[in-house]
mmCIF file of C-alpha atoms in Angstrom:
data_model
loop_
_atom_site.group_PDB
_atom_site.id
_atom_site.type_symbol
_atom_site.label_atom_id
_atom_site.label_comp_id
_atom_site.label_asym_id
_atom_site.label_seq_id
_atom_site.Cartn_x
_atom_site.Cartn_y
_atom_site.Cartn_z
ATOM 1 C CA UNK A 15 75.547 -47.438 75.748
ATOM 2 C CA UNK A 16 76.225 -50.211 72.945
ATOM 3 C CA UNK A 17 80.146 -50.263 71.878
ATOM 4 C CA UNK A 18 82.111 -51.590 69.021
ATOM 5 C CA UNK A 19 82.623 -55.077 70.378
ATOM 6 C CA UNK A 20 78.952 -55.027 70.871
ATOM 7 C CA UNK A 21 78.367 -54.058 67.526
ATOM 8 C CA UNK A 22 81.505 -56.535 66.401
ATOM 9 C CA UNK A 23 79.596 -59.586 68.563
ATOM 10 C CA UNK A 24 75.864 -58.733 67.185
ATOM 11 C CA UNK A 25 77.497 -58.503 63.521
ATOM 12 C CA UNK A 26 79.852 -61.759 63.512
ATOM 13 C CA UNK A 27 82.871 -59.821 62.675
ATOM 14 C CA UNK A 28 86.265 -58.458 64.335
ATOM 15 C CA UNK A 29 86.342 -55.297 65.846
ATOM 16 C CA UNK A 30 88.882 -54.320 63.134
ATOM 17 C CA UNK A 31 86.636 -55.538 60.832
ATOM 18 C CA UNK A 32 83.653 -52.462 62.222
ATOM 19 C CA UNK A 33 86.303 -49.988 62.391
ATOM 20 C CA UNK A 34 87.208 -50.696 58.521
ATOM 21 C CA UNK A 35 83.658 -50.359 57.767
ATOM 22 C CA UNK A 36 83.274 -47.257 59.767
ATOM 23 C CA UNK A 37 86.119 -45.330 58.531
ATOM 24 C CA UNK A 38 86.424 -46.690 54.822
ATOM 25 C CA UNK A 39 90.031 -47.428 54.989
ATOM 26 C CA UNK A 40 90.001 -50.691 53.615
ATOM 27 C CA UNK A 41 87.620 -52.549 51.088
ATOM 28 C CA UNK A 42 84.975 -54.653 53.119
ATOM 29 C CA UNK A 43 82.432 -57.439 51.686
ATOM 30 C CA UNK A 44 78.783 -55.597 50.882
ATOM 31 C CA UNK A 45 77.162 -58.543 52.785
ATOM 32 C CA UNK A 46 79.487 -57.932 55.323
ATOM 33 C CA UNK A 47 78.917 -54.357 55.891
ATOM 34 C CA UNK A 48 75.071 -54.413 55.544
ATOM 35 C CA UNK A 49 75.293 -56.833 58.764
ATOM 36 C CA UNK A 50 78.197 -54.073 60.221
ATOM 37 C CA UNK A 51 75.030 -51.536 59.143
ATOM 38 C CA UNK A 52 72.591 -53.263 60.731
ATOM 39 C CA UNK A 53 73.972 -54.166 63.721
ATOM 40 C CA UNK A 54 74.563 -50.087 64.382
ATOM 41 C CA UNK A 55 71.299 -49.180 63.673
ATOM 42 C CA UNK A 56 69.638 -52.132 66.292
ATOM 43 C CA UNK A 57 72.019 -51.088 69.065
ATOM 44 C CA UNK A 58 72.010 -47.528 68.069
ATOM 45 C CA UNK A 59 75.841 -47.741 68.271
ATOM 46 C CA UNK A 60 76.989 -43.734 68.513
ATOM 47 C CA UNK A 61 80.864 -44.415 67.554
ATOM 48 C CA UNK A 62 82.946 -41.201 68.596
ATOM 49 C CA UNK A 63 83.298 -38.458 65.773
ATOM 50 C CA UNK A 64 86.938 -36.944 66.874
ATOM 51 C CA UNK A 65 88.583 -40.403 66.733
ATOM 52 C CA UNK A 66 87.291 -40.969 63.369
ATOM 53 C CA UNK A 67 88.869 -37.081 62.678
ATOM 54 C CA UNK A 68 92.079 -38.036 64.325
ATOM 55 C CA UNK A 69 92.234 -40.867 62.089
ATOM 56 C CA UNK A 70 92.385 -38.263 59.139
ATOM 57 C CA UNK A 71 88.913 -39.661 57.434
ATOM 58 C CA UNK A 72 87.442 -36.955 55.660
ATOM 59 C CA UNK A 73 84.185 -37.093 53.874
ATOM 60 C CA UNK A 74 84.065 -33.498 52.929
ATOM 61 C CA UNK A 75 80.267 -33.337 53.996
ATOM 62 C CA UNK A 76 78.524 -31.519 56.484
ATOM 63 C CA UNK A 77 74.819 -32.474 57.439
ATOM 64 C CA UNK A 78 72.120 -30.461 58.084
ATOM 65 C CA UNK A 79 69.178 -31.020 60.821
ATOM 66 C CA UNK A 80 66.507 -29.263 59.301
ATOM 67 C CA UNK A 81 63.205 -31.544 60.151
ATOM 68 C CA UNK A 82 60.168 -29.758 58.678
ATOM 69 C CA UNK A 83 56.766 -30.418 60.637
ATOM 70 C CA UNK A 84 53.566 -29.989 58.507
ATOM 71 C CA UNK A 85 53.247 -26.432 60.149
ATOM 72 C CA UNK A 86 56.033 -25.539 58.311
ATOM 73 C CA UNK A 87 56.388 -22.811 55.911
ATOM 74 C CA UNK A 88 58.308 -24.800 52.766
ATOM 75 C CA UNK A 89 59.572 -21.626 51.237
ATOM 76 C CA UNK A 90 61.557 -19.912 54.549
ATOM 77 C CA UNK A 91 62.782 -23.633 55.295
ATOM 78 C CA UNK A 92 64.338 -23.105 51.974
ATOM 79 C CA UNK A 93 65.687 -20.058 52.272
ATOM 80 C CA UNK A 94 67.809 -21.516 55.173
ATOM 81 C CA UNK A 95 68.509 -25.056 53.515
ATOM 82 C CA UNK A 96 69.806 -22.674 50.087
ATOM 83 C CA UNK A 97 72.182 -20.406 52.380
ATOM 84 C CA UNK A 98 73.827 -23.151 53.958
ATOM 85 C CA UNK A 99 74.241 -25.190 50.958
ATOM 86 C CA UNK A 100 75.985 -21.835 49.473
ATOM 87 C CA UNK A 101 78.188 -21.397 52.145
ATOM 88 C CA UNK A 102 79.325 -25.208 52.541
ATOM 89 C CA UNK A 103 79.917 -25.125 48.777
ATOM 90 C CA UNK A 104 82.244 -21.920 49.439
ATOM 91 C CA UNK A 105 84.047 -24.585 51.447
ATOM 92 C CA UNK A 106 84.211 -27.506 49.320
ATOM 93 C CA UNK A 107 81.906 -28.758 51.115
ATOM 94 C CA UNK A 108 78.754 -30.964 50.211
ATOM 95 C CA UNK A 109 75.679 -31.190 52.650
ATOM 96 C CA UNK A 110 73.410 -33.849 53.962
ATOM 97 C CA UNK A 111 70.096 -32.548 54.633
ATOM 98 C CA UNK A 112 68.378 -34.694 57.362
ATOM 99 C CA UNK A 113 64.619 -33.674 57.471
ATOM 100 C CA UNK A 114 62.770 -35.962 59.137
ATOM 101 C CA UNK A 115 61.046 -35.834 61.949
ATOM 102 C CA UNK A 116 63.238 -37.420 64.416
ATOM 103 C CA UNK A 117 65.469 -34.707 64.727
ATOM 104 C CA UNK A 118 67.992 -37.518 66.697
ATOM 105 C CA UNK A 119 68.062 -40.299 64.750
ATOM 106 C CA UNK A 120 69.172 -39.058 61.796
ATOM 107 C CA UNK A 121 72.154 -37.440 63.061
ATOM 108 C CA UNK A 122 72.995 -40.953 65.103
ATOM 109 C CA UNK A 123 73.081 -42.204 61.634
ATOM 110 C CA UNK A 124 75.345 -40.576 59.069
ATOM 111 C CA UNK A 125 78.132 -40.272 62.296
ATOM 112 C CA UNK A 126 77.384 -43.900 62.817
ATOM 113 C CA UNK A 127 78.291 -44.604 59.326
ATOM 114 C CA UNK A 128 80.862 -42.118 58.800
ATOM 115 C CA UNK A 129 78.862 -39.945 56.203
ATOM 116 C CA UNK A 130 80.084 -36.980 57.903
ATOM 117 C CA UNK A 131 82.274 -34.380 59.025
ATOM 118 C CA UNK A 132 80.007 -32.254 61.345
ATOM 119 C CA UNK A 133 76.499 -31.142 61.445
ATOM 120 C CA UNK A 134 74.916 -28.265 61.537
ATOM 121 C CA UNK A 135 71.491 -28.019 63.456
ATOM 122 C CA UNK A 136 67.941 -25.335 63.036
ATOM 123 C CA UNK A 137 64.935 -25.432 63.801
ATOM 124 C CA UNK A 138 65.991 -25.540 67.846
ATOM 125 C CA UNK A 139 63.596 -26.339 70.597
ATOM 126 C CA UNK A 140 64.189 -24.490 74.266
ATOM 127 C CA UNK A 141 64.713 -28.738 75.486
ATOM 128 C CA UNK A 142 66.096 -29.546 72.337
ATOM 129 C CA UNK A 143 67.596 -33.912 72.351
ATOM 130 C CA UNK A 144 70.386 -33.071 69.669
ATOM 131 C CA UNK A 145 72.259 -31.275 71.934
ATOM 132 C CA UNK A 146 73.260 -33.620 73.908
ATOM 133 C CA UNK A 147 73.583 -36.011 71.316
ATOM 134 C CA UNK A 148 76.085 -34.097 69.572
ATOM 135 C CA UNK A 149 78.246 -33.970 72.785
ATOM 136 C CA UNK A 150 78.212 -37.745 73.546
ATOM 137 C CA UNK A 151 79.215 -38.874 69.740
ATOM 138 C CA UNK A 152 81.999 -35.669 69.922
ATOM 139 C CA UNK A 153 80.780 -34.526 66.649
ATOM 140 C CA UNK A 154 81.566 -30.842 65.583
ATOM 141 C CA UNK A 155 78.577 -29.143 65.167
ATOM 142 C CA UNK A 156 77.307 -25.444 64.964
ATOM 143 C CA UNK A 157 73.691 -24.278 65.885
ATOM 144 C CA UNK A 158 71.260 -21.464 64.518
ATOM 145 C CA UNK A 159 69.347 -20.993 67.360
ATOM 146 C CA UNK A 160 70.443 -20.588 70.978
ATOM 147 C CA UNK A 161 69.226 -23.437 73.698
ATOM 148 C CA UNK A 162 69.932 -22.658 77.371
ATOM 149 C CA UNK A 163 72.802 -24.260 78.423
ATOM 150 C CA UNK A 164 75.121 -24.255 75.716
ATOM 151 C CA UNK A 165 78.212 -22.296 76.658
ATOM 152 C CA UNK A 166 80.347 -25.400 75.885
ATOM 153 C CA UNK A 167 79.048 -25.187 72.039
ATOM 154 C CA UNK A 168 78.518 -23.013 68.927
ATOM 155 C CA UNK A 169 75.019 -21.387 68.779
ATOM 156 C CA UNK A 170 74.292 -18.368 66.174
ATOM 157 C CA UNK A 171 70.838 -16.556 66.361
ATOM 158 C CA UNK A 172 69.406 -13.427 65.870
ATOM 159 C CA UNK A 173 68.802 -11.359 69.482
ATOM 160 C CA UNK A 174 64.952 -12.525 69.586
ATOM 161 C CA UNK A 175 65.023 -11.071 73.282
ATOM 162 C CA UNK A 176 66.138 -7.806 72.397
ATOM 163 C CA UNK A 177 63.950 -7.941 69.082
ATOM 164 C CA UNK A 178 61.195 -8.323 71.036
ATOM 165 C CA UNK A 179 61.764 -4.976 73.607
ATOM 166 C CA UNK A 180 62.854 -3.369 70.260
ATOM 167 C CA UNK A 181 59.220 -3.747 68.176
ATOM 168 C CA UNK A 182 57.692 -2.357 71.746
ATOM 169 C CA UNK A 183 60.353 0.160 72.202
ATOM 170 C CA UNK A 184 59.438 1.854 68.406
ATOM 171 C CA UNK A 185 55.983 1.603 69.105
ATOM 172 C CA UNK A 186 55.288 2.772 71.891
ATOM 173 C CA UNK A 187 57.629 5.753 72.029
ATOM 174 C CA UNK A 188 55.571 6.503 68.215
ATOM 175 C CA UNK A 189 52.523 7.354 71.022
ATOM 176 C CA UNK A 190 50.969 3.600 71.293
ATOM 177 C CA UNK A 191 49.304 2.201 73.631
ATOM 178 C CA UNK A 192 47.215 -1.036 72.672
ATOM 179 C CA UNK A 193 49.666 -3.397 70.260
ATOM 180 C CA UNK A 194 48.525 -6.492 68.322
ATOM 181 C CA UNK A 195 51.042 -9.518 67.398
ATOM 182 C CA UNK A 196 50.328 -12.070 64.926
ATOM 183 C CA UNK A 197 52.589 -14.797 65.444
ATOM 184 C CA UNK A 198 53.826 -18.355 64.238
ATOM 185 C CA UNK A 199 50.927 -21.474 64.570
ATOM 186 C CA UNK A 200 50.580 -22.190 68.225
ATOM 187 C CA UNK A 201 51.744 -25.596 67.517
ATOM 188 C CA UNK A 202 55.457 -23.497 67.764
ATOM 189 C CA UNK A 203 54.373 -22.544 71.364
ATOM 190 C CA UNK A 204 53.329 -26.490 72.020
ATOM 191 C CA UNK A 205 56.842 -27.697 71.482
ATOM 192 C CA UNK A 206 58.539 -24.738 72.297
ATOM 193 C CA UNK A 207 60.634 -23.191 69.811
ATOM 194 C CA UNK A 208 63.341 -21.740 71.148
ATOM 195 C CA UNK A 209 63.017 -18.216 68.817
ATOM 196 C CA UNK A 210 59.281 -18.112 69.771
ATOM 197 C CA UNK A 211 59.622 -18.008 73.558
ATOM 198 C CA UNK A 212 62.848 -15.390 73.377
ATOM 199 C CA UNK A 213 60.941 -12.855 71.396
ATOM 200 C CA UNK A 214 57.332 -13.585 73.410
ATOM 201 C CA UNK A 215 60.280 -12.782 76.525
ATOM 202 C CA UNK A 216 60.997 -9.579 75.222
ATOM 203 C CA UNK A 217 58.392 -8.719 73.763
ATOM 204 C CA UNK A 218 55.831 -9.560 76.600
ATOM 205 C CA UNK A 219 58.168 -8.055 79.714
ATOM 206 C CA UNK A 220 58.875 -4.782 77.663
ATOM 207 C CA UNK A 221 54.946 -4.206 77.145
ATOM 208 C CA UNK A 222 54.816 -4.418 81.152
ATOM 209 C CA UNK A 223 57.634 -2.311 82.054
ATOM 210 C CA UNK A 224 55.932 0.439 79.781
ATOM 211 C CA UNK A 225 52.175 -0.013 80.467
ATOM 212 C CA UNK A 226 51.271 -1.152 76.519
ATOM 213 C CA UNK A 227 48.321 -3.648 75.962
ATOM 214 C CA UNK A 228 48.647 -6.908 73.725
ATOM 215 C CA UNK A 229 47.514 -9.566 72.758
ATOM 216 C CA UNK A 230 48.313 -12.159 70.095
ATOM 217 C CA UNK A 231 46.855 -14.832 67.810
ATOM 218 C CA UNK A 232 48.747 -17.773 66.286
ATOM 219 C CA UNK A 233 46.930 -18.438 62.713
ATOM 220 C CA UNK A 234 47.544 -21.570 61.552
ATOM 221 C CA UNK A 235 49.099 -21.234 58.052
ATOM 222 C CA UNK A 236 46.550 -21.266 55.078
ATOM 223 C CA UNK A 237 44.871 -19.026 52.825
ATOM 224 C CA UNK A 238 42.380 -17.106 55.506
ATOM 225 C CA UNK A 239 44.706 -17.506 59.074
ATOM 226 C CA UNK A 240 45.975 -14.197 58.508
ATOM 227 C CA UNK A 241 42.422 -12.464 58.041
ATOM 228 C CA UNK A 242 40.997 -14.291 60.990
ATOM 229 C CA UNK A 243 43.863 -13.565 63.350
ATOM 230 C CA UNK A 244 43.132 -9.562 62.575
ATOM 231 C CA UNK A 245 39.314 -10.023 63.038
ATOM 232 C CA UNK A 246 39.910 -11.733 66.760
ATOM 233 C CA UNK A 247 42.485 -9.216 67.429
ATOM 234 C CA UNK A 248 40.152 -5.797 66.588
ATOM 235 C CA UNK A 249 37.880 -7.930 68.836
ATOM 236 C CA UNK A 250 40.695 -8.671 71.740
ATOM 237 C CA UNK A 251 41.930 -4.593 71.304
ATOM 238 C CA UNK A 252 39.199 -2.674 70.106
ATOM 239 C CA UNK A 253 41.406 0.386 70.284
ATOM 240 C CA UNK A 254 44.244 -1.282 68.573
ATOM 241 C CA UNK A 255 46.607 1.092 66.851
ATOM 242 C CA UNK A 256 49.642 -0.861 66.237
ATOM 243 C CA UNK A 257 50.430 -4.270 64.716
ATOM 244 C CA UNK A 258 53.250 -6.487 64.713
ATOM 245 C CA UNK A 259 53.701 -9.755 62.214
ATOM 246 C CA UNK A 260 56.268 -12.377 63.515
ATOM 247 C CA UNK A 261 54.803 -14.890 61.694
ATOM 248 C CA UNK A 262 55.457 -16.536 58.012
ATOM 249 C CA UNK A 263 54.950 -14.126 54.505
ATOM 250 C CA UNK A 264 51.718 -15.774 53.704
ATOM 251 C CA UNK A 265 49.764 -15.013 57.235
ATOM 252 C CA UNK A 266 51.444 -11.186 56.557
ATOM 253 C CA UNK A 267 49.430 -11.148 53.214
ATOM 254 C CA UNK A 268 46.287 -12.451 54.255
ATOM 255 C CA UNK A 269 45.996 -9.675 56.878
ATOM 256 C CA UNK A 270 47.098 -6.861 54.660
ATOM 257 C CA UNK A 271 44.464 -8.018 52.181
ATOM 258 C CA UNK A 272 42.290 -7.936 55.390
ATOM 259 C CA UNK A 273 43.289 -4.298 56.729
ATOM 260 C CA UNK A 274 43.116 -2.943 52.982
ATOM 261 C CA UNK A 275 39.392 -4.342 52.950
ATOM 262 C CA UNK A 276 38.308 -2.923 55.484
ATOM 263 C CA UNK A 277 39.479 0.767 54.467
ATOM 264 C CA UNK A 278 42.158 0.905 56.777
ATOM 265 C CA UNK A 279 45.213 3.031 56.059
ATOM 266 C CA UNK A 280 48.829 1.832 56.775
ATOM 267 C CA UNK A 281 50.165 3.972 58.968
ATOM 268 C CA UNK A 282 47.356 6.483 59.479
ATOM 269 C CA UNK A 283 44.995 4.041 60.939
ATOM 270 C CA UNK A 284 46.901 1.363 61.848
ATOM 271 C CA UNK A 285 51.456 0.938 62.511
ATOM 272 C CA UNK A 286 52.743 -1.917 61.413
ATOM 273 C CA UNK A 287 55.706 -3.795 61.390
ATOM 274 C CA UNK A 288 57.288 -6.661 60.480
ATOM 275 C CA UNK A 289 59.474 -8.437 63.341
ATOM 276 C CA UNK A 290 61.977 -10.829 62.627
ATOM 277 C CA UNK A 291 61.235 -11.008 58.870
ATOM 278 C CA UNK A 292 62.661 -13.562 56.607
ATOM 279 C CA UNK A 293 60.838 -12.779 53.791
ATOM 280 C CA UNK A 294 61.929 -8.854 51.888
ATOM 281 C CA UNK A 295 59.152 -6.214 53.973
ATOM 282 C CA UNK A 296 59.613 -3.896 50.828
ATOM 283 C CA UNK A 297 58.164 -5.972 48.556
ATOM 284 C CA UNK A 298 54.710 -6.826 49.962
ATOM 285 C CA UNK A 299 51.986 -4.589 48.687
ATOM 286 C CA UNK A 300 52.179 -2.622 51.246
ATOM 287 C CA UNK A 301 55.791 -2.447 52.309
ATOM 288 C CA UNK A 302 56.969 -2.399 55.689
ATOM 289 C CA UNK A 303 59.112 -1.332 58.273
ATOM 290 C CA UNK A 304 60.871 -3.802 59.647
ATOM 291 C CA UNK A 305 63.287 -5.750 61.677
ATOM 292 C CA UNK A 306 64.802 -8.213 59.221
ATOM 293 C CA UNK A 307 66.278 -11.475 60.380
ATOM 294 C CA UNK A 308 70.137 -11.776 59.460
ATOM 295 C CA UNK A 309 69.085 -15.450 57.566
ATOM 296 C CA UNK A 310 72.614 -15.515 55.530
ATOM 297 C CA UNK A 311 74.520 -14.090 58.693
ATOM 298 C CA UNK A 312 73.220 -16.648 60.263
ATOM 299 C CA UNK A 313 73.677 -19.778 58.249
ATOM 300 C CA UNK A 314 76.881 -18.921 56.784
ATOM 301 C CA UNK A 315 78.500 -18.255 60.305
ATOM 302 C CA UNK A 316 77.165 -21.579 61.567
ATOM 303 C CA UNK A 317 78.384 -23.139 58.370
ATOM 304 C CA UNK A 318 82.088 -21.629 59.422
ATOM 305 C CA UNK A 319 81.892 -22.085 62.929
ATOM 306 C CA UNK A 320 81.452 -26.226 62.153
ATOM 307 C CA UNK A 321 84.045 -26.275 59.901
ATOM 308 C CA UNK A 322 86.616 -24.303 62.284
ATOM 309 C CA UNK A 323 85.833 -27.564 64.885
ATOM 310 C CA UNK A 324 86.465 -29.851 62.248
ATOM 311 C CA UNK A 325 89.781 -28.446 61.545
ATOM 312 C CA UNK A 326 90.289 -27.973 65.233
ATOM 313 C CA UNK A 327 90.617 -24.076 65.029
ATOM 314 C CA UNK A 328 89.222 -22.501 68.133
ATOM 315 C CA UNK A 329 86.554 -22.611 70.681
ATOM 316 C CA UNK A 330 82.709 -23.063 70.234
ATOM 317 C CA UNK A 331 80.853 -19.355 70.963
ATOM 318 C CA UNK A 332 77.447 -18.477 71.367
ATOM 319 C CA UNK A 333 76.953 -15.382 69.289
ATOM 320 C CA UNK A 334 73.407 -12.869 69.611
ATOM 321 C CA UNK A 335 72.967 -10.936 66.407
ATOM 322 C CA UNK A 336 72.022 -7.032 67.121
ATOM 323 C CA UNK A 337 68.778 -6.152 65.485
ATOM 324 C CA UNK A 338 69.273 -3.418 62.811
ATOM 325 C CA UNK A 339 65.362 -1.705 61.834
ATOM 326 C CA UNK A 340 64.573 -0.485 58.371
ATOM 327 C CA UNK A 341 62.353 2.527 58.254
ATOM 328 C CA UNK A 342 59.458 2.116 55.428
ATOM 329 C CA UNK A 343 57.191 4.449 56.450
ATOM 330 C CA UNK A 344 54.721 2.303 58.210
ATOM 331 C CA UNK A 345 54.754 3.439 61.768
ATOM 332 C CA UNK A 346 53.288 7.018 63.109
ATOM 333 C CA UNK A 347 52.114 8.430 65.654
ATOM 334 C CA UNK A 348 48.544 7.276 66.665
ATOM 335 C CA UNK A 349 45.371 9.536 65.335
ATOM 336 C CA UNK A 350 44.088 11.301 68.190
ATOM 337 C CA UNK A 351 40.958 9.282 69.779
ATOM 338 C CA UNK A 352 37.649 11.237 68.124
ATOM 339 C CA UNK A 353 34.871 11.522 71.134
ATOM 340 C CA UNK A 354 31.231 12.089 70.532
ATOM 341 C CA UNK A 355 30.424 16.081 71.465
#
């Protein structure tokens, strides 16, 4: 791991001369900190975060790891980038977003360069590298998601585990037997998102303990995934009775539009709900009941729990939000099977 006399050697400067240029207490030559710059970035110096916090340099920003993929769904990325951005300004607080795809480098580089304070990091993967790149550079940091492992640091997430047993639990003691998911594109399996694999837990090991059928389709998001993903599924569970969404608002409206076209009644011939929703259940067409994900819980707890380890106030935590359920009428009791005289 490069250090600052490395960095002080590769740059033709004192190690003073880096530390200056890393924590902004005195006035440094442009040139002279472009080659300070540069030097960081080729050696991928990671300079420790608490000394620069015991030296009392402040920026007043938080960043924010938020890399959107192009399976992505803009407007729920949003939603999380706007609540955090509240709740930081609540703070005095301004925030860096860091979206790119290199979920690492971007973080190495505003602590390298003393842009900020703490970070706070979504979009978590089960193996997830900014974990422990956030414990070598010492930088306070808060998590919405939960990665195994992390005892030592603050994680915030919605109970996906317990969601999961909870969208069986309602169904199944409703009378059904033969349940449907349409989930997130499979390319969320492929890297494994963290929230993906705890619900598919719960979900998957409640069906078993209670003798339900399943299957699920991951749509890819567009204007017909959510249509297709019904079709296969009638043709996966022909006696089908229940459906749950944990996917993204526009693969939810596509198979509504479906399900209406093909005469189908919501809940007389067919329970739905919506799992996990980030997007308001009540005001699709058809509304839904629902198990609503705690979105401004979440990001404005994270937001506080980074700032607390800036200021030094307390221990990291890893907290599991309880799923609540809101009743909209969409879930009955299965119609009795009709059989041929």
């Amino acid at each position: 791991m490069a250090t600052i006399n490395d960095v002080a050697q590769a740059a033709g400067v004192s190690i003073s001369t880096v530390s200056y240029a890393l924590s902004g207490k005195r006035s440094i030559a442009a040139s002279t900190r472009q080659r300070i710059m540069r030097a960081i970035d080729e050696l991928e110096y990671e300079p420790n975060a608490g000394a620069r916090m015991l030296a009392g340099a402040r920026t007043n920003i938080l960043a924010l790891s938020a890399p959107l993929g192009p399976d992505g769904h803009l407007p729920t990325h949003m939603r999380f980038v706007t609540s955090v951005v509240e709740a930081a300004r609540a703070h005095d607080y301004d925030v860096l977003l860091l979206a790119t795809d290199d979920e690492v480098s971007g973080i190495r580089r505003a602590a390298s360069r003393s842009l900020i304070d703490g970070v706070v990091v979504m979009g978590v993967a089960t193996t997830d590298e900014r974990v422990p790149l956030v414990r070598r550079l010492g930088l306070p940091s808060a998590f919405i998601g939960i990665p195994p492992g992390v005892d030592d640091m603050s994680c915030i997430d919605l109970d996906f585990d317990r969601a999961g047993r909870e969208a069986v639990t309602m169904l199944a003691e409703a009378g059904h037997t033969s349940i449907g998911v349409i989930g997130h594109p499979h390319s969320y399996v492929d890297r494994d998102t963290n929230f993906i694999r705890r619900f598919t837990h719960g979900f998957d090991d409640e069906c078993r303990a209670r003798g339900v059928r399943t299957a699920t389709q991951w749509p890819e998001i567009g204007r017909t995934g959510g249509a297709q993903a019904y079709d296969l599924l009638r043709e996966q569970l022909p006696d089908m009775t229940a459906l749950v969404f944990h996917c993204n608002e526009p693969i939810v409206e596509g198979a509504l539009r479906r399900i209406s076209q093909l005469g189908l009644s919501i809940p007389g011939d067919l329970s739905v709900l919506a799992a996990c929703a980030s997007y308001a259940a009540d005001e699709l067409e058809t509304p839904l009941s629902a198990i609503p994900l705690p979105l401004d819980e979440m990001c404005h707890s994270a937001v506080e729990n980074a700032l607390a380890l800036v200021d030094s106030l307390g221990d990291p935590q890893v907290t599991l939000i309880a799923p609540t359920f809101l009743d909209r009428g969409s879930i009955a009791a299965p119609r009795p099977a009709v059989h041929p005289a």
